[in-house]
Short mmCIF file of C-alpha atoms in Angstrom, two decimals:
data_model
loop_
_atom_site.label_atom_id
_atom_site.label_comp_id
_atom_site.label_asym_id
_atom_site.label_seq_id
_atom_site.Cartn_x
_atom_site.Cartn_y
_atom_site.Cartn_z
CA UNK W 1 1.89 -21.28 -15.55
CA UNK W 2 0.39 -18.99 -12.92
CA UNK W 3 1.72 -20.94 -9.94
CA UNK W 4 5.26 -20.83 -11.32
CA UNK W 5 5.54 -17.03 -11.70
CA UNK W 6 8.49 -15.54 -9.83
CA UNK W 7 6.61 -12.76 -8.03
CA UNK W 8 9.57 -11.11 -6.22
CA UNK W 9 11.38 -10.72 -9.56
CA UNK W 10 8.42 -9.03 -11.26
CA UNK W 11 7.75 -6.83 -8.23
CA UNK W 12 11.35 -5.59 -8.36
CA UNK W 13 11.04 -4.81 -12.07
CA UNK W 14 7.84 -2.81 -11.54
CA UNK W 15 9.37 -1.00 -8.54
CA UNK W 16 12.36 0.06 -10.62
CA UNK W 17 10.10 1.53 -13.31
CA UNK W 18 8.01 3.30 -10.67
CA UNK W 19 11.15 4.80 -9.11
CA UNK W 20 12.14 6.13 -12.54
CA UNK W 21 8.66 7.61 -12.88
CA UNK W 22 9.11 9.46 -9.58
CA UNK W 23 12.42 10.90 -10.76
CA UNK W 24 10.96 11.97 -14.11
CA UNK W 25 7.97 13.58 -12.40
CA UNK W 26 10.19 15.64 -10.10
CA UNK W 27 12.07 16.87 -13.17
CA UNK W 28 8.75 17.57 -15.00
CA UNK W 29 9.83 15.46 -18.00
CA UNK W 30 6.36 14.65 -19.30
CA UNK W 31 7.61 12.90 -22.43
CA UNK W 32 9.77 10.59 -20.29
CA UNK W 33 6.78 9.91 -18.04
CA UNK W 34 4.67 8.89 -21.03
CA UNK W 35 7.33 6.52 -22.36
CA UNK W 36 7.89 4.90 -18.96
CA UNK W 37 4.14 4.41 -18.49
CA UNK W 38 3.94 2.79 -21.92
CA UNK W 39 6.82 0.48 -21.00
CA UNK W 40 5.17 -0.47 -17.71
CA UNK W 41 1.69 -1.09 -19.12
CA UNK W 42 3.09 -3.30 -21.91
CA UNK W 43 5.37 -5.38 -19.67
CA UNK W 44 4.60 -8.92 -18.53
CA UNK W 45 5.49 -7.96 -14.95
CA UNK W 46 2.93 -5.15 -14.86
CA UNK W 47 0.18 -7.30 -16.36
CA UNK W 48 0.83 -10.19 -13.99
CA UNK W 49 0.78 -7.94 -10.91
CA UNK W 50 -2.44 -6.29 -12.11
CA UNK W 51 -4.13 -9.70 -12.48
CA UNK W 52 -2.82 -10.72 -9.06
CA UNK W 53 -4.32 -7.61 -7.46
CA UNK W 54 -7.85 -7.96 -8.86
CA UNK W 55 -7.98 -11.70 -8.19
CA UNK W 56 -6.74 -11.40 -4.61
CA UNK W 57 -8.93 -8.67 -3.13
CA UNK W 58 -12.36 -8.87 -1.51
CA UNK W 59 -14.23 -8.35 -4.79
CA UNK W 60 -12.56 -11.20 -6.63
CA UNK W 61 -15.83 -13.17 -6.76
CA UNK W 62 -18.01 -10.20 -7.75
CA UNK W 63 -18.62 -10.28 -11.51
CA UNK W 64 -19.43 -7.40 -13.83
CA UNK W 65 -22.05 -7.29 -16.57
CA UNK W 66 -20.48 -10.26 -18.37
CA UNK W 67 -20.68 -12.51 -15.29
CA UNK W 68 -17.05 -13.65 -15.68
CA UNK W 69 -14.65 -14.17 -12.75
CA UNK W 70 -11.07 -15.42 -12.68
CA UNK W 71 -10.70 -18.05 -10.00
CA UNK W 72 -8.58 -20.88 -11.40
CA UNK W 73 -4.84 -20.54 -12.10
CA UNK W 74 -5.44 -21.27 -15.81
CA UNK W 75 -7.97 -18.46 -16.15
CA UNK W 76 -5.60 -16.04 -14.41
CA UNK W 77 -2.71 -17.00 -16.68
CA UNK W 78 -4.85 -16.65 -19.82
CA UNK W 79 -6.04 -13.24 -18.62
CA UNK W 80 -2.49 -11.87 -18.91
CA UNK W 81 -2.71 -12.19 -22.68
CA UNK W 82 -6.03 -10.32 -22.74
CA UNK W 83 -4.54 -7.09 -21.36
CA UNK W 84 -3.61 -5.27 -24.55
CA UNK W 85 -4.32 -1.72 -25.67
CA UNK W 86 -5.10 -2.33 -29.34
CA UNK W 87 -8.81 -2.91 -29.88
CA UNK W 88 -9.60 -2.56 -26.18
CA UNK W 89 -13.14 -1.40 -25.43
CA UNK W 90 -14.40 -1.42 -21.83
CA UNK W 91 -17.84 -2.76 -21.05
CA UNK W 92 -20.49 -0.81 -19.11
CA UNK W 93 -20.47 -0.96 -15.32
CA UNK W 94 -22.95 -2.98 -13.33
CA UNK W 95 -24.72 -0.45 -11.07
CA UNK W 96 -25.63 -1.45 -7.52
CA UNK W 97 -26.60 0.65 -4.50
CA UNK W 98 -25.15 0.39 -1.00
CA UNK W 99 -26.59 2.11 2.12
CA UNK W 100 -24.90 5.22 3.52
CA UNK W 101 -24.72 6.32 7.16
CA UNK W 102 -27.46 8.93 6.64
CA UNK W 103 -29.91 6.34 5.31
CA UNK W 104 -29.48 7.25 1.64
CA UNK W 105 -28.08 4.94 -1.04
CA UNK W 106 -24.67 5.32 -2.64
CA UNK W 107 -24.37 4.22 -6.30
CA UNK W 108 -21.52 1.80 -6.91
CA UNK W 109 -20.25 0.75 -10.32
CA UNK W 110 -18.76 -2.73 -10.73
CA UNK W 111 -16.49 -3.15 -13.80
CA UNK W 112 -15.81 -6.49 -15.43
CA UNK W 113 -12.73 -8.44 -14.40
CA UNK W 114 -10.88 -7.44 -17.57
CA UNK W 115 -11.67 -3.76 -17.07
CA UNK W 116 -10.61 -4.00 -13.42
CA UNK W 117 -7.31 -5.59 -14.40
CA UNK W 118 -6.70 -2.98 -17.11
CA UNK W 119 -7.35 -0.17 -14.65
CA UNK W 120 -5.00 -1.79 -12.12
CA UNK W 121 -2.34 -2.02 -14.85
CA UNK W 122 -2.56 1.65 -15.76
CA UNK W 123 -2.68 2.55 -12.06
CA UNK W 124 0.80 1.05 -11.64
CA UNK W 125 2.07 3.79 -13.93
CA UNK W 126 -0.16 6.58 -12.68
CA UNK W 127 0.24 6.13 -8.91
CA UNK W 128 3.95 7.13 -8.69
CA UNK W 129 3.18 10.30 -10.64
CA UNK W 130 0.13 11.08 -8.51
CA UNK W 131 2.08 10.47 -5.31
CA UNK W 132 4.86 12.83 -6.36
CA UNK W 133 2.47 15.63 -7.38
CA UNK W 134 0.04 15.15 -4.46
CA UNK W 135 -0.65 17.62 -1.68
CA UNK W 136 1.51 16.83 1.33
CA UNK W 137 -1.47 16.99 3.72
CA UNK W 138 -3.73 14.72 1.68
CA UNK W 139 -4.16 11.31 3.31
CA UNK W 140 -7.07 9.49 1.66
CA UNK W 141 -6.48 6.42 -0.54
CA UNK W 142 -2.71 6.87 -0.58
CA UNK W 143 -0.02 4.31 0.15
CA UNK W 144 1.56 4.50 3.64
CA UNK W 145 -1.05 7.06 4.82
CA UNK W 146 -4.12 6.61 6.99
CA UNK W 147 -6.89 8.43 8.83
CA UNK W 148 -4.69 8.50 11.94
CA UNK W 149 -2.16 10.63 10.05
CA UNK W 150 -4.90 13.07 9.04
CA UNK W 151 -6.15 13.35 12.63
CA UNK W 152 -2.58 13.86 13.86
CA UNK W 153 -2.15 16.73 11.40
CA UNK W 154 -5.41 18.29 12.64
CA UNK W 155 -4.02 18.10 16.17
CA UNK W 156 -0.80 19.83 15.11
CA UNK W 157 -2.74 22.62 13.38
CA UNK W 158 -5.12 23.31 16.27
CA UNK W 159 -3.27 22.48 19.49
CA UNK W 160 -1.90 25.50 21.32
CA UNK W 161 -3.08 28.96 22.45
CA UNK W 162 -1.58 30.68 19.38
CA UNK W 163 -3.05 28.25 16.81
CA UNK W 164 -6.18 28.70 14.71
CA UNK W 165 -9.55 28.93 16.49
CA UNK W 166 -11.97 28.48 13.59
CA UNK W 167 -12.45 25.51 11.28
CA UNK W 168 -14.14 25.25 7.89
CA UNK W 169 -15.64 21.76 7.62
CA UNK W 170 -15.96 21.13 3.89
CA UNK W 171 -17.64 18.33 2.03
CA UNK W 172 -17.86 18.06 -1.76
CA UNK W 173 -21.31 17.22 -3.06
CA UNK W 174 -21.20 14.02 -5.12
CA UNK W 175 -17.47 14.27 -5.75
CA UNK W 176 -17.10 11.09 -7.79
CA UNK W 177 -20.29 11.72 -9.75
CA UNK W 178 -19.61 15.26 -10.98
CA UNK W 179 -15.91 15.54 -11.85
CA UNK W 180 -15.53 17.15 -15.26
CA UNK W 181 -14.45 14.68 -17.96
CA UNK W 182 -12.84 17.46 -19.98
CA UNK W 183 -10.70 18.57 -17.05
CA UNK W 184 -9.48 15.04 -16.34
CA UNK W 185 -8.64 14.34 -19.99
CA UNK W 186 -6.60 17.55 -20.16
CA UNK W 187 -4.79 17.30 -16.81
CA UNK W 188 -4.40 13.62 -15.77
CA UNK W 189 -0.95 12.43 -17.00
CA UNK W 190 -1.87 9.02 -18.44
CA UNK W 191 -3.09 7.41 -21.66
CA UNK W 192 -5.90 9.73 -22.76
CA UNK W 193 -7.60 7.14 -24.98
CA UNK W 194 -7.88 4.56 -22.20
CA UNK W 195 -9.04 7.17 -19.69
CA UNK W 196 -11.68 8.51 -22.07
CA UNK W 197 -13.06 5.04 -22.73
CA UNK W 198 -13.46 4.33 -19.00
CA UNK W 199 -15.15 7.67 -18.34
CA UNK W 200 -17.66 7.20 -21.19
CA UNK W 201 -18.33 3.49 -20.69
CA UNK W 202 -21.78 4.01 -19.15
CA UNK W 203 -23.54 1.74 -16.66
CA UNK W 204 -26.30 -0.87 -16.68
CA UNK W 205 -29.11 -0.70 -14.15
CA UNK W 206 -32.24 -2.87 -14.31
CA UNK W 207 -31.17 -4.08 -17.76
CA UNK W 208 -31.03 -0.55 -19.15
CA UNK W 209 -27.90 1.18 -20.47
CA UNK W 210 -27.27 4.71 -19.21
CA UNK W 211 -24.51 7.00 -20.57
CA UNK W 212 -21.97 8.77 -18.34
CA UNK W 213 -21.23 12.38 -19.22
CA UNK W 214 -19.47 13.39 -16.00
CA UNK W 215 -17.78 11.89 -12.98
CA UNK W 216 -15.67 8.81 -12.38
CA UNK W 217 -17.41 5.64 -11.15
CA UNK W 218 -17.19 4.66 -7.48
CA UNK W 219 -15.97 1.09 -7.45
CA UNK W 220 -13.27 1.39 -10.09
CA UNK W 221 -9.73 0.63 -8.95
CA UNK W 222 -8.33 3.75 -10.58
CA UNK W 223 -11.15 6.09 -9.42
CA UNK W 224 -9.61 7.10 -6.03
CA UNK W 225 -6.36 8.12 -7.75
CA UNK W 226 -8.28 10.16 -10.34
CA UNK W 227 -10.31 11.90 -7.62
CA UNK W 228 -7.17 12.66 -5.59
CA UNK W 229 -5.40 14.15 -8.60
CA UNK W 230 -8.47 16.26 -9.34
CA UNK W 231 -8.36 17.81 -5.86
CA UNK W 232 -4.57 18.09 -5.64
CA UNK W 233 -3.34 21.67 -5.84
CA UNK W 234 -5.82 23.11 -3.35
CA UNK W 235 -3.23 23.09 -0.57
CA UNK W 236 -0.69 24.88 -2.77
CA UNK W 237 -3.31 27.44 -3.75
CA UNK W 238 -4.08 28.22 -0.10
CA UNK W 239 -0.40 28.43 0.85
CA UNK W 240 0.24 30.82 -2.04
CA UNK W 241 -2.76 33.00 -1.23
CA UNK W 242 -2.09 33.09 2.52
CA UNK W 243 1.70 32.95 2.92
CA UNK W 244 3.70 33.42 6.09
CA UNK W 245 5.21 36.87 6.46
CA UNK W 246 8.07 38.11 8.60
CA UNK W 247 7.37 41.18 10.70
CA UNK W 248 10.58 43.19 11.05
CA UNK W 249 9.14 45.34 13.86
CA UNK W 250 8.28 42.49 16.22
CA UNK W 251 10.84 40.10 14.69
CA UNK W 252 8.19 37.38 14.46
CA UNK W 253 6.59 35.30 11.75
CA UNK W 254 3.00 36.38 11.06
CA UNK W 255 0.63 34.14 9.16
CA UNK W 256 -3.18 33.91 8.90
CA UNK W 257 -3.24 30.42 10.49
CA UNK W 258 -4.70 28.83 7.35
CA UNK W 259 -3.97 25.10 7.45
CA UNK W 260 -5.36 22.40 5.17
CA UNK W 261 -6.01 18.70 5.88
CA UNK W 262 -7.80 16.43 3.40
CA UNK W 263 -8.91 12.82 3.39
CA UNK W 264 -10.44 11.85 0.03
CA UNK W 265 -13.26 14.36 -0.63
CA UNK W 266 -13.59 15.46 3.03
CA UNK W 267 -11.29 18.24 4.18
CA UNK W 268 -10.96 20.91 6.84
CA UNK W 269 -9.36 24.34 6.62
CA UNK W 270 -8.39 26.28 9.74
CA UNK W 271 -8.35 30.05 10.04
CA UNK W 272 -7.66 32.82 12.49
CA UNK W 273 -11.18 34.27 12.24
CA UNK W 274 -14.64 33.39 10.99
CA UNK W 275 -14.61 36.34 8.57
CA UNK W 276 -11.37 35.11 6.96
CA UNK W 277 -12.88 31.69 6.26
CA UNK W 278 -16.20 33.09 5.02
CA UNK W 279 -15.04 35.97 2.83
CA UNK W 280 -11.66 34.80 1.53
CA UNK W 281 -11.02 31.07 1.99
CA UNK W 282 -14.41 29.66 1.01
CA UNK W 283 -14.76 31.69 -2.25
CA UNK W 284 -11.24 30.61 -3.22
CA UNK W 285 -12.12 26.94 -2.65
CA UNK W 286 -15.40 27.24 -4.55
CA UNK W 287 -13.64 28.77 -7.56
CA UNK W 288 -11.06 25.96 -7.48
CA UNK W 289 -13.81 23.31 -7.43
CA UNK W 290 -15.98 24.99 -10.08
CA UNK W 291 -13.15 24.68 -12.57
CA UNK W 292 -13.31 20.90 -12.06
CA UNK W 293 -17.11 20.64 -12.19
CA UNK W 294 -17.51 20.31 -8.42
CA UNK W 295 -19.17 22.31 -5.65
CA UNK W 296 -19.38 22.28 -1.87
CA UNK W 297 -22.33 20.64 -0.16
CA UNK W 298 -24.48 23.38 1.46
CA UNK W 299 -25.74 20.99 4.15
CA UNK W 300 -22.41 19.57 5.28
CA UNK W 301 -20.13 22.59 4.81
CA UNK W 302 -20.01 24.84 7.87
CA UNK W 303 -17.68 26.98 9.98
CA UNK W 304 -17.18 25.96 13.61
CA UNK W 305 -15.23 27.31 16.58
CA UNK W 306 -12.79 24.86 18.11
CA UNK W 307 -14.47 25.23 21.53
CA UNK W 308 -17.66 23.79 20.02
CA UNK W 309 -15.77 20.97 18.34
CA UNK W 310 -16.31 19.18 15.04
CA UNK W 311 -16.40 15.60 13.76
CA UNK W 312 -13.82 14.42 11.25
CA UNK W 313 -13.25 10.83 10.14
CA UNK W 314 -15.36 9.38 12.95
CA UNK W 315 -13.63 11.34 15.71
CA UNK W 316 -14.50 14.54 17.55
CA UNK W 317 -11.89 17.30 17.83
CA UNK W 318 -12.67 19.88 20.50
CA UNK W 319 -10.94 22.18 22.96
CA UNK W 320 -11.91 21.86 26.62
CA UNK W 321 -10.82 24.85 28.75
CA UNK W 322 -7.74 25.40 26.65
CA UNK W 323 -6.90 21.69 26.26
CA UNK W 324 -7.43 20.10 22.83
CA UNK W 325 -8.79 16.54 23.06
CA UNK W 326 -9.73 14.09 20.34
CA UNK W 327 -12.35 11.48 21.21
CA UNK W 328 -14.51 9.00 19.28
CA UNK W 329 -17.50 10.87 17.91
CA UNK W 330 -20.94 10.12 19.29
CA UNK W 331 -22.21 9.23 15.83
CA UNK W 332 -19.40 6.76 15.22
CA UNK W 333 -19.80 5.17 18.67
CA UNK W 334 -23.55 4.82 18.26
CA UNK W 335 -23.15 3.22 14.82
CA UNK W 336 -20.67 0.73 16.29
CA UNK W 337 -22.98 -0.21 19.17
CA UNK W 338 -25.92 -0.55 16.78
CA UNK W 339 -23.92 -2.98 14.67
CA UNK W 340 -22.91 -5.03 17.74
CA UNK W 341 -26.49 -5.16 19.04
CA UNK W 342 -27.78 -6.25 15.64
CA UNK W 343 -25.22 -9.05 15.51
CA UNK W 344 -26.26 -10.20 18.97
CA UNK W 345 -29.98 -10.07 18.19
CA UNK W 346 -29.56 -11.90 14.88
CA UNK W 347 -27.50 -14.71 16.41
CA UNK W 348 -30.60 -16.91 16.82
CA UNK W 349 -29.67 -20.37 18.11
CA UNK W 350 -25.94 -19.88 17.66
CA UNK W 351 -23.67 -21.13 20.38
CA UNK W 352 -21.81 -18.74 22.65
CA UNK W 353 -18.54 -19.63 20.94
CA UNK W 354 -19.84 -18.66 17.48
CA UNK W 355 -21.25 -15.41 18.84
CA UNK W 356 -17.87 -14.50 20.32
CA UNK W 357 -16.17 -15.29 17.00
CA UNK W 358 -18.61 -12.95 15.24
CA UNK W 359 -18.20 -10.08 17.72
CA UNK W 360 -14.44 -10.13 18.29
CA UNK W 361 -13.41 -8.81 14.83
CA UNK W 362 -15.93 -5.95 15.10
CA UNK W 363 -14.75 -4.88 18.56
CA UNK W 364 -11.08 -5.31 17.70
CA UNK W 365 -11.36 -3.21 14.53
CA UNK W 366 -13.23 -0.37 16.23
CA UNK W 367 -10.92 -0.28 19.26
CA UNK W 368 -7.79 -0.35 17.10
CA UNK W 369 -9.10 2.55 15.01
CA UNK W 370 -9.52 4.79 18.08
CA UNK W 371 -6.54 3.62 20.15
CA UNK W 372 -4.42 6.66 19.20
CA UNK W 373 -6.74 9.24 20.83
CA UNK W 374 -8.34 9.93 24.22
CA UNK W 375 -10.75 6.98 24.03
CA UNK W 376 -10.38 5.28 27.42
CA UNK W 377 -13.60 6.69 28.85
CA UNK W 378 -15.49 5.78 25.67
CA UNK W 379 -14.05 2.25 25.81
CA UNK W 380 -15.52 1.80 29.30
CA UNK W 381 -18.96 3.01 28.21
CA UNK W 382 -18.89 0.77 25.14
CA UNK W 383 -17.92 -2.30 27.18
CA UNK W 384 -20.78 -1.64 29.60
CA UNK W 385 -23.27 -1.26 26.73
CA UNK W 386 -22.07 -4.54 25.19
CA UNK W 387 -22.38 -6.26 28.56
CA UNK W 388 -25.98 -5.08 28.85
CA UNK W 389 -26.81 -6.41 25.38
CA UNK W 390 -25.17 -9.78 26.17
CA UNK W 391 -26.97 -10.00 29.50
CA UNK W 392 -30.33 -9.49 27.78
CA UNK W 393 -29.35 -12.12 25.21
CA UNK W 394 -28.39 -14.64 27.89
CA UNK W 395 -31.48 -14.00 30.04
CA UNK W 396 -33.74 -14.37 27.01
CA UNK W 397 -32.24 -17.78 26.20
CA UNK W 398 -32.78 -19.01 29.78
CA UNK W 399 -35.79 -17.08 31.02
CA UNK W 400 -36.65 -19.84 33.50
CA UNK W 401 -33.21 -19.80 35.17
CA UNK W 402 -31.98 -17.58 37.96
CA UNK W 403 -29.60 -14.67 37.28
CA UNK W 404 -26.84 -16.43 39.25
CA UNK W 405 -27.15 -19.54 37.09
CA UNK W 406 -26.97 -17.46 33.88
CA UNK W 407 -23.94 -15.53 35.12
CA UNK W 408 -22.06 -18.70 36.06
CA UNK W 409 -22.80 -20.27 32.67
CA UNK W 410 -21.70 -17.40 30.41
CA UNK W 411 -19.26 -15.35 32.52
CA UNK W 412 -16.00 -16.78 33.84
CA UNK W 413 -13.18 -15.45 35.98
CA UNK W 414 -9.58 -15.48 34.77
CA UNK W 415 -6.35 -13.82 35.90
CA UNK W 416 -5.87 -12.01 32.62
CA UNK W 417 -9.41 -10.91 31.75
CA UNK W 418 -11.21 -10.87 35.12
CA UNK W 419 -14.93 -11.57 34.84
CA UNK W 420 -15.58 -11.84 31.14
CA UNK W 421 -18.02 -13.30 28.63
CA UNK W 422 -16.26 -16.56 27.70
CA UNK W 423 -17.03 -20.02 26.34
CA UNK W 424 -15.29 -23.35 26.85
CA UNK W 425 -13.81 -24.71 23.63
CA UNK W 426 -13.70 -28.29 24.88
CA UNK W 427 -9.89 -28.36 24.74
CA UNK W 428 -7.38 -28.33 27.60
CA UNK W 429 -3.85 -27.12 28.12
CA UNK W 430 -0.94 -29.41 28.94
CA UNK W 431 -1.69 -28.87 32.63
CA UNK W 432 -5.32 -29.91 32.18
CA UNK W 433 -6.84 -26.45 32.46
CA UNK W 434 -9.78 -25.75 30.11
CA UNK W 435 -9.14 -23.43 27.17
CA UNK W 436 -11.73 -20.67 26.98
CA UNK W 437 -12.60 -18.30 24.17
CA UNK W 438 -12.98 -14.78 25.61
CA UNK W 439 -14.87 -11.83 24.22
CA UNK W 440 -12.52 -8.94 23.55
CA UNK W 441 -13.07 -5.85 25.67
CA UNK W 442 -12.29 -2.44 24.24
CA UNK W 443 -10.79 -1.22 27.52
CA UNK W 444 -8.02 -3.83 27.20
CA UNK W 445 -6.58 -1.91 24.23
CA UNK W 446 -3.90 0.42 25.53
CA UNK W 447 -3.82 3.99 24.22
CA UNK W 448 -0.72 4.31 22.04
CA UNK W 449 0.64 7.46 20.44
CA UNK W 450 0.49 7.34 16.65
CA UNK W 451 3.96 7.85 15.13
CA UNK W 452 4.04 11.09 13.19
CA UNK W 453 4.42 10.82 9.42
CA UNK W 454 6.78 13.08 7.50
CA UNK W 455 4.59 15.07 5.14
CA UNK W 456 6.77 14.62 2.04
CA UNK W 457 7.21 10.84 2.24
CA UNK W 458 6.94 9.02 -1.10
CA UNK W 459 6.53 5.21 -0.92
CA UNK W 460 7.65 4.80 -4.55
CA UNK W 461 10.98 6.56 -3.93
CA UNK W 462 13.71 4.09 -2.83
CA UNK W 463 15.22 6.78 -0.60
CA UNK W 464 12.21 6.51 1.74
CA UNK W 465 12.19 2.70 1.90
CA UNK W 466 14.17 2.38 5.13
CA UNK W 467 12.11 5.09 6.83
CA UNK W 468 8.84 3.33 5.94
CA UNK W 469 10.14 -0.05 7.12
CA UNK W 470 11.16 1.39 10.49
CA UNK W 471 7.86 3.24 10.83
CA UNK W 472 5.94 0.02 10.14
CA UNK W 473 7.78 -1.65 13.01
CA UNK W 474 7.13 1.38 15.20
CA UNK W 475 3.37 1.28 14.48
CA UNK W 476 3.11 -2.47 14.99
CA UNK W 477 5.21 -3.01 18.13
CA UNK W 478 5.50 0.42 19.74
CA UNK W 479 8.63 2.44 20.57
CA UNK W 480 9.47 0.49 23.74
CA UNK W 481 9.62 -2.89 21.99
CA UNK W 482 11.49 -1.52 18.98
CA UNK W 483 14.14 0.21 21.07
CA UNK W 484 14.52 -2.78 23.42
CA UNK W 485 15.26 -5.23 20.61
CA UNK W 486 17.35 -2.87 18.53
CA UNK W 487 15.10 -2.65 15.47
CA UNK W 488 15.09 1.14 15.52
CA UNK W 489 18.05 3.51 15.64
CA UNK W 490 17.53 7.23 16.04
CA UNK W 491 19.57 7.96 12.89
CA UNK W 492 17.34 5.73 10.77
CA UNK W 493 14.26 7.85 11.42
CA UNK W 494 15.85 11.01 10.08
CA UNK W 495 14.94 12.42 6.72
CA UNK W 496 16.61 10.37 3.96
CA UNK W 497 19.33 11.75 1.74
CA UNK W 498 19.07 11.51 -2.06
CA UNK W 499 22.19 11.66 -4.19
CA UNK W 500 21.98 14.20 -7.02
CA UNK W 501 25.02 13.83 -9.22
CA UNK W 502 28.19 13.95 -7.14
CA UNK W 503 26.57 15.83 -4.29
CA UNK W 504 23.78 14.82 -1.92
CA UNK W 505 20.77 16.83 -0.86
CA UNK W 506 18.01 16.33 1.66
CA UNK W 507 14.54 15.71 0.26
#
């Protein structure tokens, strides 16, 4: 039965197969890769983990065109037997539209539960290959990588008087919707029949069936990996076209300062001059994308000087009088405050305690996202704007009361938080003091340096396991706590050593 499955055992079996896939990919043994993927996709362990993934995420109660969902343990256990390749035919996607930041609608395809589980199963065999072949400075939708790593790499590429001064901000127009099917079928190392069926499954919108002749659907579990593999190779192309050269006269390394950082379909390329980016880098990128059926967005692609600054992943990167600073972007901050104000205005007759419970996750998530950059000044402005919105909310509820009465009812003084928006929970401590629920303030989040990620880390390679475990502790507790309690030793953060035969070599 489902509840009796030994999950650690099956996770170890899948991890061993994925480690073998990494080794075979490094050796470019494509026949071995195909056989290992077949073994993984036909194993009970792989099928069980695929079912567990699609029935444990946020979309587990969102059905496809057939209206079926797997909620009970019996339905999950029966679904394992439904994941077989012979006779498999995916159903069309259910098309819905979600709003974008610019006011437009983004099409989203929702597969059926069986199709989601089948994609998750094949992704177990594709992800180790994709991770091994991926660009080292690609950070979107990859295990053990985040937006903070991409921003940190931007900082490394632009910080300093001798670094690049110009930035090409690139955005691919409708990346997921226009990827060439022919290119993916010829270059993605996975089961071609299964991939072709997913790409040509079509979608249903307003009870009408529409065919799909290009692109990979947004909403599919395997779609981010397919999009990443489509764009992988651009970094290698730029490094080959603009290599570093050694000048024997000056005895220095000369290079055109071309650096590449990508997160999903958004990427930036630095350069030593505007002419270099316009006449050499951009045409090279456009030719690379045209081969895959893609093109740059004319509206969003532009070249900017670092003194003017540019927005990337919700943060603004700009140089101020020779000092490079990264701050939360105005657009991102305004969107956050708009969301908070809407939550406050839509609270209706909710109690203060329920309002705090609704606002705290929003504030905590936004503050945690920006805590690795120079965000202290923005935190203060955001807290003041939230206070103004809460003051209007409180005064509106008690328009016949004095301001002092309203302040005493909703704001309380404490040693830890000072004057803060807080509500009594009706419970008391052992000493008889009332327990209050406080609204989180962004300024209380300390700015913490993001630990730098080694560019060639591979989470499916056992040699990197210890490094990733130590880095997880470092990100969660900080270097002071880790060093104080002995979790982290300096030798454990060095680059791991992989044994090759009788000798050993650094990755």
